mmCIF file of C-alpha atoms in Angstrom:
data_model
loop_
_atom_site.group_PDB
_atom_site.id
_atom_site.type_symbol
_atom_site.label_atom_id
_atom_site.label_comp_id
_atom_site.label_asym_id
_atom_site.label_seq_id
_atom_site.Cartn_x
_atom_site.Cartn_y
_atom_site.Cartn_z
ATOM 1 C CA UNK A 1 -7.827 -27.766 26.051
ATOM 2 C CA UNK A 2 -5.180 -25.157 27.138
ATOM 3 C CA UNK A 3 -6.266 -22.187 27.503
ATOM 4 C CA UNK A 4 -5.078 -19.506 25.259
ATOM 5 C CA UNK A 5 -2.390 -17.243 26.813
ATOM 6 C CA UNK A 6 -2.859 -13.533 26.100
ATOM 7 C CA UNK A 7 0.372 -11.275 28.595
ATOM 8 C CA UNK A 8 0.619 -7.763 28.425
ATOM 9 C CA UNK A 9 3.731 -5.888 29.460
ATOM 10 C CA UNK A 10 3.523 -2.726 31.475
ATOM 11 C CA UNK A 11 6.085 0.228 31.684
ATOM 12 C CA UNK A 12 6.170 3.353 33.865
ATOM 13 C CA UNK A 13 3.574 5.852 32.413
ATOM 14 C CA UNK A 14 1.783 3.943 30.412
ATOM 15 C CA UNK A 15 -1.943 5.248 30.432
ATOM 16 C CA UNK A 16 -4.181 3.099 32.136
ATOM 17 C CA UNK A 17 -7.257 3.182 29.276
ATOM 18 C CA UNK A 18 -5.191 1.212 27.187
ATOM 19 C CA UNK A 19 -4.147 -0.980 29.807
ATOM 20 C CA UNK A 20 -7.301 -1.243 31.026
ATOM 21 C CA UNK A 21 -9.181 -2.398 27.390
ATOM 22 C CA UNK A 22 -7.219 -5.720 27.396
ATOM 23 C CA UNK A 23 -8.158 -6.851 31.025
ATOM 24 C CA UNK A 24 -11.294 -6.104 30.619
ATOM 25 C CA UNK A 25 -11.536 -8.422 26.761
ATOM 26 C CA UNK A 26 -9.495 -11.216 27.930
ATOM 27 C CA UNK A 27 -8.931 -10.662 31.997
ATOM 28 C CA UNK A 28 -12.345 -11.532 33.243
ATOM 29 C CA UNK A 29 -13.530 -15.090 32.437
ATOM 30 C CA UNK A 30 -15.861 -15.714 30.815
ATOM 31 C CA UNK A 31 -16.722 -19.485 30.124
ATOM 32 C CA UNK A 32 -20.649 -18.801 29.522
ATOM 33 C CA UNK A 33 -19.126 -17.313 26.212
ATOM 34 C CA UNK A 34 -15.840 -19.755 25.378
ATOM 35 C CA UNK A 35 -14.873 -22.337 27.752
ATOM 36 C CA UNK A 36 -11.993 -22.606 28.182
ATOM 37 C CA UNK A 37 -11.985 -18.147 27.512
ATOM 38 C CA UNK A 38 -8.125 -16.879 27.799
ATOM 39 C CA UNK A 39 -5.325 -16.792 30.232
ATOM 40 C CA UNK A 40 -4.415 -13.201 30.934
ATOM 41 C CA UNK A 41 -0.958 -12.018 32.201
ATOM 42 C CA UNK A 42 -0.090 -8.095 33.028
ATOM 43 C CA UNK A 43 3.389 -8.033 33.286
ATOM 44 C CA UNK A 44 5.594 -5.498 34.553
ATOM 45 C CA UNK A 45 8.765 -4.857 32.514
ATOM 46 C CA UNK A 46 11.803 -4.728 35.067
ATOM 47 C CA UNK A 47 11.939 -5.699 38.873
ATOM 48 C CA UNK A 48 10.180 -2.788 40.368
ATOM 49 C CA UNK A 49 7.027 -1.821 40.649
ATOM 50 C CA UNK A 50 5.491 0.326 37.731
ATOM 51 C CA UNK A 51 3.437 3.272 37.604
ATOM 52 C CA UNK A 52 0.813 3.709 35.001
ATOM 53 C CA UNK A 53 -0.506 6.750 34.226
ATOM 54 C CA UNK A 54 -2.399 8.369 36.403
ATOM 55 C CA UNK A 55 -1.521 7.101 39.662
ATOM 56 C CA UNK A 56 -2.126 2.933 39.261
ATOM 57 C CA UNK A 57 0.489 0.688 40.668
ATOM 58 C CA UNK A 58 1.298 -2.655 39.449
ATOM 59 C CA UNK A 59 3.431 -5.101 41.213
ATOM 60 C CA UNK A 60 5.929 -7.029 39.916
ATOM 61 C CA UNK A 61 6.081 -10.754 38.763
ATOM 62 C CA UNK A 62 7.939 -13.121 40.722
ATOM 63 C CA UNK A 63 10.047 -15.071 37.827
ATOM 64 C CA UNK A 64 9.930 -12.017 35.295
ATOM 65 C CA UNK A 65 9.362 -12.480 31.829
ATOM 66 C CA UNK A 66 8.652 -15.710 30.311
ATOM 67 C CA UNK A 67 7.550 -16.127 26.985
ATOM 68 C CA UNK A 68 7.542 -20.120 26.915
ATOM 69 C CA UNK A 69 3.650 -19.830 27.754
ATOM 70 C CA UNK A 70 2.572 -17.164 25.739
ATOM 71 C CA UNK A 71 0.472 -16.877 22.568
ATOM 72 C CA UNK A 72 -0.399 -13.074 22.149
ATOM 73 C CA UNK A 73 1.800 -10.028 23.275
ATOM 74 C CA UNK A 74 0.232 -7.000 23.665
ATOM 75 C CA UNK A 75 1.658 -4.093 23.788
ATOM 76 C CA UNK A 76 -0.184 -0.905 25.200
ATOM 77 C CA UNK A 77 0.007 2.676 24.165
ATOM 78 C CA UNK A 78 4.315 3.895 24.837
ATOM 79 C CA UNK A 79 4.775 6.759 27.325
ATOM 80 C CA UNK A 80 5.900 9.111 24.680
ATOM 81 C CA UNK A 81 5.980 8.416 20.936
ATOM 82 C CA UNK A 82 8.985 11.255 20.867
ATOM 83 C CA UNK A 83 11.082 9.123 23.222
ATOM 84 C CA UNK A 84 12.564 5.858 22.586
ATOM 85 C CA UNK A 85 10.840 2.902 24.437
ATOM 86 C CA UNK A 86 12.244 1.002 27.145
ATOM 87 C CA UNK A 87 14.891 -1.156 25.277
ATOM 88 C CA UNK A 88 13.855 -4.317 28.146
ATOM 89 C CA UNK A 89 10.147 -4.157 26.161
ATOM 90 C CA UNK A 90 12.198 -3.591 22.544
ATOM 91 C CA UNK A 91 13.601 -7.052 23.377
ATOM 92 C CA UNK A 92 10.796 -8.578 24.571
ATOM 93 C CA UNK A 93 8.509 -7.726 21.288
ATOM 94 C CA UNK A 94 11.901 -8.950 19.516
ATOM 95 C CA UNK A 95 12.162 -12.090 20.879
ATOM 96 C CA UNK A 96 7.809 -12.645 20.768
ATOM 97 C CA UNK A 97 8.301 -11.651 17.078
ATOM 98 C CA UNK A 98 11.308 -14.288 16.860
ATOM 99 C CA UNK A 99 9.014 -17.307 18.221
ATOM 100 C CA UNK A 100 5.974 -16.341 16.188
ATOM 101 C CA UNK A 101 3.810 -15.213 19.200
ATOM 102 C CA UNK A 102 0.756 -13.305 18.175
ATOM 103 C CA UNK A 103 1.251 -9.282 18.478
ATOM 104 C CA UNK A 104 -1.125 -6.945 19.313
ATOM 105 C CA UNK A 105 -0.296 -2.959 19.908
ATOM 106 C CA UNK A 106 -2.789 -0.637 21.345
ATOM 107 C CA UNK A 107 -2.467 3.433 19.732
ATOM 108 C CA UNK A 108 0.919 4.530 20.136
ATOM 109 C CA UNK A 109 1.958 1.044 21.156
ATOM 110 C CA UNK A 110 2.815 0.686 17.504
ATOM 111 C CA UNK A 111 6.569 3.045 17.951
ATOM 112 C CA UNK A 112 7.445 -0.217 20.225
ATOM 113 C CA UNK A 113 6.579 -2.475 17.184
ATOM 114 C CA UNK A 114 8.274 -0.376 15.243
ATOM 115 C CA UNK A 115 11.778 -0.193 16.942
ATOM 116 C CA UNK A 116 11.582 -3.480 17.839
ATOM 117 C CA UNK A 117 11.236 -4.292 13.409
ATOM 118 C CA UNK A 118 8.558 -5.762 13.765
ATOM 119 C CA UNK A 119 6.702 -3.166 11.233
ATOM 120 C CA UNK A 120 9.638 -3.252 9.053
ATOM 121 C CA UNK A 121 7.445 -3.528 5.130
ATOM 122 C CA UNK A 122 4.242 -4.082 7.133
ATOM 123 C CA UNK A 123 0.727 -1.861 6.569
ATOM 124 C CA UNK A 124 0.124 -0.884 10.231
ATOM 125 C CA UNK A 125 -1.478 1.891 12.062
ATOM 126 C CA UNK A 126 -1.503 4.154 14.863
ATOM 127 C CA UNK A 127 -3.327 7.592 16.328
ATOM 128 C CA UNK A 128 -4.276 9.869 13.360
ATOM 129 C CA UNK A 129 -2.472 12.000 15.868
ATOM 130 C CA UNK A 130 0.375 10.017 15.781
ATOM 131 C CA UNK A 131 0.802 8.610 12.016
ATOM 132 C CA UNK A 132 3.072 11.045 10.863
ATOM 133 C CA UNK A 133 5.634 10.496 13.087
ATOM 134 C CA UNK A 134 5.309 6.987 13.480
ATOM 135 C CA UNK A 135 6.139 7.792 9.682
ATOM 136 C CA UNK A 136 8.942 9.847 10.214
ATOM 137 C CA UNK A 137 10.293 8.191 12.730
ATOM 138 C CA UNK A 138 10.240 5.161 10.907
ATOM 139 C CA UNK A 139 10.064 5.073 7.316
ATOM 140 C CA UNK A 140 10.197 1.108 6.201
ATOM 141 C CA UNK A 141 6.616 0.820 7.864
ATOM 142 C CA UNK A 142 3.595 1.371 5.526
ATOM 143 C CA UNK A 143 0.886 3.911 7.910
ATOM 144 C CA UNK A 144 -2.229 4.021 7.351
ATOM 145 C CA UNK A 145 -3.618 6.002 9.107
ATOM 146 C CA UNK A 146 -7.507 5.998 8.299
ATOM 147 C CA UNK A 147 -8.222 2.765 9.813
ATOM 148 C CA UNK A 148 -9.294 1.555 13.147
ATOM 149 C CA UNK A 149 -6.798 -1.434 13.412
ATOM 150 C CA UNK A 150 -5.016 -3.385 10.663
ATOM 151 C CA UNK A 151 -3.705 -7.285 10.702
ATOM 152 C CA UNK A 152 -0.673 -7.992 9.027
ATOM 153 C CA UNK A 153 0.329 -11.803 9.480
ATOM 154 C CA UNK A 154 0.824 -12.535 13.414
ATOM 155 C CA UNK A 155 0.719 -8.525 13.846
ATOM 156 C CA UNK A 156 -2.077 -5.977 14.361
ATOM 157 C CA UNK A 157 -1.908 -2.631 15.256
ATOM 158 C CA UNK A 158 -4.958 -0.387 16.314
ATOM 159 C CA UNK A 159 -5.700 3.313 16.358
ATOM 160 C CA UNK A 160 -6.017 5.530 18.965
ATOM 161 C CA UNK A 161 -7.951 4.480 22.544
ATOM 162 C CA UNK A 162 -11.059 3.209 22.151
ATOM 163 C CA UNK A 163 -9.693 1.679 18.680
ATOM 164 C CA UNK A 164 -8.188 -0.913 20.965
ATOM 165 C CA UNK A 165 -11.393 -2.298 21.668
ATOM 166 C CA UNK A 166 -12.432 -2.933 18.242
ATOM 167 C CA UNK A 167 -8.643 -4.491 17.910
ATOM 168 C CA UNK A 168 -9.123 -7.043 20.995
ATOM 169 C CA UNK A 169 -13.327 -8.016 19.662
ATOM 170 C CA UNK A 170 -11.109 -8.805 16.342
ATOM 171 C CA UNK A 171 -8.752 -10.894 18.063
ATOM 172 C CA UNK A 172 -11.693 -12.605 20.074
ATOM 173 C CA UNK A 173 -13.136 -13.205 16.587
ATOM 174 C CA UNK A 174 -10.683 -14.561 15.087
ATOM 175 C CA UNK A 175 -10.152 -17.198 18.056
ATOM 176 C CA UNK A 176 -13.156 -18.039 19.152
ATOM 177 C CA UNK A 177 -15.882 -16.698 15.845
ATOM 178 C CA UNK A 178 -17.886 -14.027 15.151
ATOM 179 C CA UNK A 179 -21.187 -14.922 17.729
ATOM 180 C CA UNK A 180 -18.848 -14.982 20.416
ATOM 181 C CA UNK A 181 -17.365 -11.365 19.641
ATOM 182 C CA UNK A 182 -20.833 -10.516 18.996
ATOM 183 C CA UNK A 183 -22.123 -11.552 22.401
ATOM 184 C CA UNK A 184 -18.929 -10.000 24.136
ATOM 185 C CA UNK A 185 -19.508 -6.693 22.180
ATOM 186 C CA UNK A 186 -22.969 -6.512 23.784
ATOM 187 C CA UNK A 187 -21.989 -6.748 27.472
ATOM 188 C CA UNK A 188 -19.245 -4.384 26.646
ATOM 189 C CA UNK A 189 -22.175 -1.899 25.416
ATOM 190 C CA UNK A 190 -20.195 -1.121 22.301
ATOM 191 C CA UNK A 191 -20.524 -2.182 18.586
ATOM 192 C CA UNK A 192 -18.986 -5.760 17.659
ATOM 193 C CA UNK A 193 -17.555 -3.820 14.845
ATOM 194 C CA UNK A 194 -17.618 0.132 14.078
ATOM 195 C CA UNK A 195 -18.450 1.420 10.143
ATOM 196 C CA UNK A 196 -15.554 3.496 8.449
ATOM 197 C CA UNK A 197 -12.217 4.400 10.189
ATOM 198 C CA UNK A 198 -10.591 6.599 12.277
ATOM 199 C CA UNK A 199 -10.476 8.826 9.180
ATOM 200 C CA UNK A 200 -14.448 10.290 10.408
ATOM 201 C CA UNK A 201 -12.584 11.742 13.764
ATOM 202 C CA UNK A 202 -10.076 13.153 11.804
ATOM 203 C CA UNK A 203 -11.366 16.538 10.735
ATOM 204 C CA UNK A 204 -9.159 18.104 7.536
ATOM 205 C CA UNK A 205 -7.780 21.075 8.863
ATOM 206 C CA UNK A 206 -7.300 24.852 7.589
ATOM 207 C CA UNK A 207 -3.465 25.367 7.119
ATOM 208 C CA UNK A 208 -2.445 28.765 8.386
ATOM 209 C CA UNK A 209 -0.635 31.021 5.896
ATOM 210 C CA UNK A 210 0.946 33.918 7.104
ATOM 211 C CA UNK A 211 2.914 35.170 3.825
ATOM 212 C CA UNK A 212 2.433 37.031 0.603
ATOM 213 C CA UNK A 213 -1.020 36.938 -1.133
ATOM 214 C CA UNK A 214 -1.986 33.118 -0.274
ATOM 215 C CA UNK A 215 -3.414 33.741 2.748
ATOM 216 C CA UNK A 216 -5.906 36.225 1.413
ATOM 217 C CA UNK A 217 -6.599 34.015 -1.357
ATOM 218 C CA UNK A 218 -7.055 30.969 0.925
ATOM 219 C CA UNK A 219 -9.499 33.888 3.453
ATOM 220 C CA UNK A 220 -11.493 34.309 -0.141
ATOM 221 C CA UNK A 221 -11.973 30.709 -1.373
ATOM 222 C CA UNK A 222 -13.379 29.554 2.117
ATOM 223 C CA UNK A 223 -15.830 32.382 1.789
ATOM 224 C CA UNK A 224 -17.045 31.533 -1.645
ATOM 225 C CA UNK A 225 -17.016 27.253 -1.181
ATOM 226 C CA UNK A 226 -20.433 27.788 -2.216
ATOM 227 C CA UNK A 227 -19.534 28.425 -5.726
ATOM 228 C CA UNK A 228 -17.627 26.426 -8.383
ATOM 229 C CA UNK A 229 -14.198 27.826 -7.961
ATOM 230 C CA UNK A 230 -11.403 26.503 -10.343
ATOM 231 C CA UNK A 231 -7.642 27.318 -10.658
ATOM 232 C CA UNK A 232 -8.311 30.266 -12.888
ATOM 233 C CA UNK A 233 -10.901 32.102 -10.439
ATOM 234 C CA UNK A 234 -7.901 31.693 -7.367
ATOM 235 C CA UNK A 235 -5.524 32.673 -10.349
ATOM 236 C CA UNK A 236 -8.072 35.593 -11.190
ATOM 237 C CA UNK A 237 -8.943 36.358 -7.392
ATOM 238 C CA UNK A 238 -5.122 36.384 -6.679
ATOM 239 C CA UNK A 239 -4.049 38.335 -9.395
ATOM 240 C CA UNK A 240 -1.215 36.336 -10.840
ATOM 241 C CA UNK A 241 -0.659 33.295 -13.289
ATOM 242 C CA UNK A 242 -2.180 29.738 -12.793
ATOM 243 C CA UNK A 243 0.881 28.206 -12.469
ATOM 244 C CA UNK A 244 1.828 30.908 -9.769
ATOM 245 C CA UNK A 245 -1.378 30.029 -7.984
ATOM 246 C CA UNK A 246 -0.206 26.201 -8.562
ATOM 247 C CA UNK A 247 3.706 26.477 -7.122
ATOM 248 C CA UNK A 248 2.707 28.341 -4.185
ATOM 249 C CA UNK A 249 0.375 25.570 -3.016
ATOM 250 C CA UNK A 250 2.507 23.007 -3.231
ATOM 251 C CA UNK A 251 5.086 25.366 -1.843
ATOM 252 C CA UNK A 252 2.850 26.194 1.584
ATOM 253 C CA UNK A 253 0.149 23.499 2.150
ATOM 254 C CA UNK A 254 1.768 20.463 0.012
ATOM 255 C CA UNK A 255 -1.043 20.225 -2.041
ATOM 256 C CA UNK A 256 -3.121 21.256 -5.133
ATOM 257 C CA UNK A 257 -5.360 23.946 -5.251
ATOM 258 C CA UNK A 258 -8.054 21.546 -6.286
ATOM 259 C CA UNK A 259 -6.993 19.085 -3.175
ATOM 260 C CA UNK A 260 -7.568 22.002 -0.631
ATOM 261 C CA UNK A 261 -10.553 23.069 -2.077
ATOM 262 C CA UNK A 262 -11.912 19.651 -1.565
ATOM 263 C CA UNK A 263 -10.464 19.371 1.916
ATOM 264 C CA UNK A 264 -12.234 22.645 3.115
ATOM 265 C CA UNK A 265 -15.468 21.887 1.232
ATOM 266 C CA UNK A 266 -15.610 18.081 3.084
ATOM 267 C CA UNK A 267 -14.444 19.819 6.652
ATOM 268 C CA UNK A 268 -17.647 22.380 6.067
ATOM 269 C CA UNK A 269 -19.549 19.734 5.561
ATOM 270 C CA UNK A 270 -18.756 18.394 8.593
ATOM 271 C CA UNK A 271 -19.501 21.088 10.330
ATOM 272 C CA UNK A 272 -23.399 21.696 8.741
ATOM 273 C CA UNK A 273 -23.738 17.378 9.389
ATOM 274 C CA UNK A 274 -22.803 18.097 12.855
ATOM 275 C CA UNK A 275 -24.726 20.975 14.087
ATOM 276 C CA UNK A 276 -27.330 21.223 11.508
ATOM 277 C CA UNK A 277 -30.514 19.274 10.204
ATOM 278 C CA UNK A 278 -30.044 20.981 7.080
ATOM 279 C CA UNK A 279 -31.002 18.502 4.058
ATOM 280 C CA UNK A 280 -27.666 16.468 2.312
ATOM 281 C CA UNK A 281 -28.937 18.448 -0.687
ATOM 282 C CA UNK A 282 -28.805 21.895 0.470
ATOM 283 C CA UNK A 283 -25.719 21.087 2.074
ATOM 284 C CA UNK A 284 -23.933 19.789 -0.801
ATOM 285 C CA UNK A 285 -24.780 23.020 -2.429
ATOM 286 C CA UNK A 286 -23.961 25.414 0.576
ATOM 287 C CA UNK A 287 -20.267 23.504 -0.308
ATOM 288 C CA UNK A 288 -20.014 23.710 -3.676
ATOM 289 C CA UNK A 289 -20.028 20.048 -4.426
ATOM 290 C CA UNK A 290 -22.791 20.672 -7.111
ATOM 291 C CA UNK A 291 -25.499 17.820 -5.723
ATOM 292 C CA UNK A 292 -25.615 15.121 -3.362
ATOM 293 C CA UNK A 293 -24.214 12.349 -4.936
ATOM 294 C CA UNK A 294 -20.650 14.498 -5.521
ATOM 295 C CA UNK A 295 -20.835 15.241 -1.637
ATOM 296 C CA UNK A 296 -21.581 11.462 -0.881
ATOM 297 C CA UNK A 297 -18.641 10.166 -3.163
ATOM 298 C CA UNK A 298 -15.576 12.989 -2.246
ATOM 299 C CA UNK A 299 -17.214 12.505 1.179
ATOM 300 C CA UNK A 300 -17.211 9.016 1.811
ATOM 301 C CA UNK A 301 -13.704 8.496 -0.078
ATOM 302 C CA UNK A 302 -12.173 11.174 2.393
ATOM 303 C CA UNK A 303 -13.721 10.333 5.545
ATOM 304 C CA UNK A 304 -14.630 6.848 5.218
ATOM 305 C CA UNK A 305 -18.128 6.522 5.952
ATOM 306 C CA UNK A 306 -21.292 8.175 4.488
ATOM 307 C CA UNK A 307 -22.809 12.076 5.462
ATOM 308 C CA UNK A 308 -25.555 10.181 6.871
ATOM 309 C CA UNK A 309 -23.723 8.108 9.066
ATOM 310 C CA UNK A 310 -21.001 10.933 9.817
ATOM 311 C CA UNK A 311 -24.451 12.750 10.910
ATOM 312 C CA UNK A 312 -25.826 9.988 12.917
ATOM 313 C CA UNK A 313 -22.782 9.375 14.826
ATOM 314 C CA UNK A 314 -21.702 12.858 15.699
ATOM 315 C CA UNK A 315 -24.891 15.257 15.308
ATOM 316 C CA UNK A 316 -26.665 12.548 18.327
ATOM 317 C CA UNK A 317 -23.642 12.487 20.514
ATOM 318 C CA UNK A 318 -23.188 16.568 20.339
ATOM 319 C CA UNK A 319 -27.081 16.623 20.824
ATOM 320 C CA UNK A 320 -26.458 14.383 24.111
ATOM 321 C CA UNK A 321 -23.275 16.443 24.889
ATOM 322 C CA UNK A 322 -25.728 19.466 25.007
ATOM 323 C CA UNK A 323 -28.378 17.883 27.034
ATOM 324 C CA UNK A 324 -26.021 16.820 29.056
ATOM 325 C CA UNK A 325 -25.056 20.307 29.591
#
């Protein structure tokens, strides 16, 4: 049986975590696990050597590209997702896309995918960071951007960094079944497959508002979360109409009144889940969601995963941060 050829193609700058991730899945061999495991490629785009990011030099390939051999492309994160890519690696996810070969981007990998149209009326993903650009940038390409990698077809695009590990253990599960992944997952010390999204790491922000009476308002709703403000107590608060209260939201943050209320009532949340051992209860009321099961729903549905399990993953690791310390 021929082994199954994974190649990924290096530029100049490319950062060498997400480099690194795809060695490690499918560079070492590993027959105790699959036998044959894969064939792994890192080639340099170009005839000179390349430079990745920071300080890592990779030689180049006698022969150059040849995609005759290869079964997955991956394509690790771009330099800069504000310049365009090398057009060399645009043709070479072109012509992979062409033959049918298996595509796999790593973070901001996916602007490659993109100008290559490979993305074109796909669901695909990037950095949280990243997604509204990508976006932008792009607009035939359906982002999501809460999830840690998505397969569309031959394509799959992951998240941000580490994201590209779960994206490669989904790949190794796919080819070789879930025990193997499993197993691999272990000796990588990392779970075979994470709960939620990227969504948890993404923490709503508080828009700043430095006109008129909104930001004073916005000052006096996220001191009073605790209680169960409506349109008319921000109309009251505000002096002025609801519908005044209603335009100038959309008008500055792009949103509802009720939408931001629930985006700074989940982000304190957050913040009591990850420095607190306050009870779900008394934080749900310290919020103004009115009882736990309203905090677990709007919670869950914003950030992907449950308070308890936003608290398990982030309260222990800023407990070990501060041990650490």
């Amino acid at each position: 049986m021929r082994a199954h050829h994974v190649v990924m193609a290096v530029t100049d700058d490319m950062p060498i975590f997400e480099a690194a991730v795809p060695c490690q899945v499918f560079g070492v061999d590993r027959p105790h696990l699959a036998d044959p495991w894969y064939r792994f490629s890192a080639v340099p785009i170009g005839e000179a050597p390349v430079r990745l990011s920071p300080g890592f030099t990779l030689a180049p390939v006698s022969g150059g590209w040849d995609l005759d051999s290869t079964d997955t492309l991956v394509i690790p994160a771009c330099t800069n997702v504000h310049d365009d890519p090398p057009a060399e690696l645009v043709d070479v996810v072109r012509e992979a896309y062409r033959r049918g070969i298996r595509i796999l981007s790593i973070c901001s990998g996916a602007f490659v995918l993109a100008a290559a149209g490979v993305l074109d009326g796909r669901r695909a993903t990037t950095h949280w960071l990243h997604a509204e650009e990508l976006s932008r940038r792009y607009p035939a390409v359906r982002v999501d951007p809460s999830v840690l990698y998505v397969e569309d077809a031959n394509v799959i695009t992951s998240a941000g960094t580490v994201a590209g590990i779960d994206a490669c253990l989904h790949v190794v599960r796919v080819d070789h079944g879930a025990a193997v992944a499993a197993e691999l997952a272990c000796r990588l010390v990392t779970p075979p497959h994470r709960d939620g999204g990227q969504a948890q790491y993404h923490r709503p922000t508080s828009p700043v508002v430095r006109d008129d009476w909104l930001a004073a308002l916005l000052d006096w709703a996220t001191e009073h979360l605790h209680l169960p403000l409506s349109i008319a107590d921000l109309a009251a608060q505000a002096n002025v109409s609801v519908r005044t209260v209603e335009r100038r939201f959309a008008e500055a943050l792009g949103m509802s009144p009720l939408r931001w209320l629930l985006q700074q009532r989940v982000r304190r949340a957050q913040q009591f889940l990850e420095t607190s051992d306050r009870p779900i209860g008394w934080i749900a009321d310290s919020c103004g969601f009115g009882g736990p099961a309203s905090l677990r729903a709007h919670f869950a549905r914003i950030v992907g995963v449950s308070p308890t399990t936003y608290r398990r993953t982030f309260h222990e690791r800023a407990s070990t941060t501060r041990i650490a310390s």
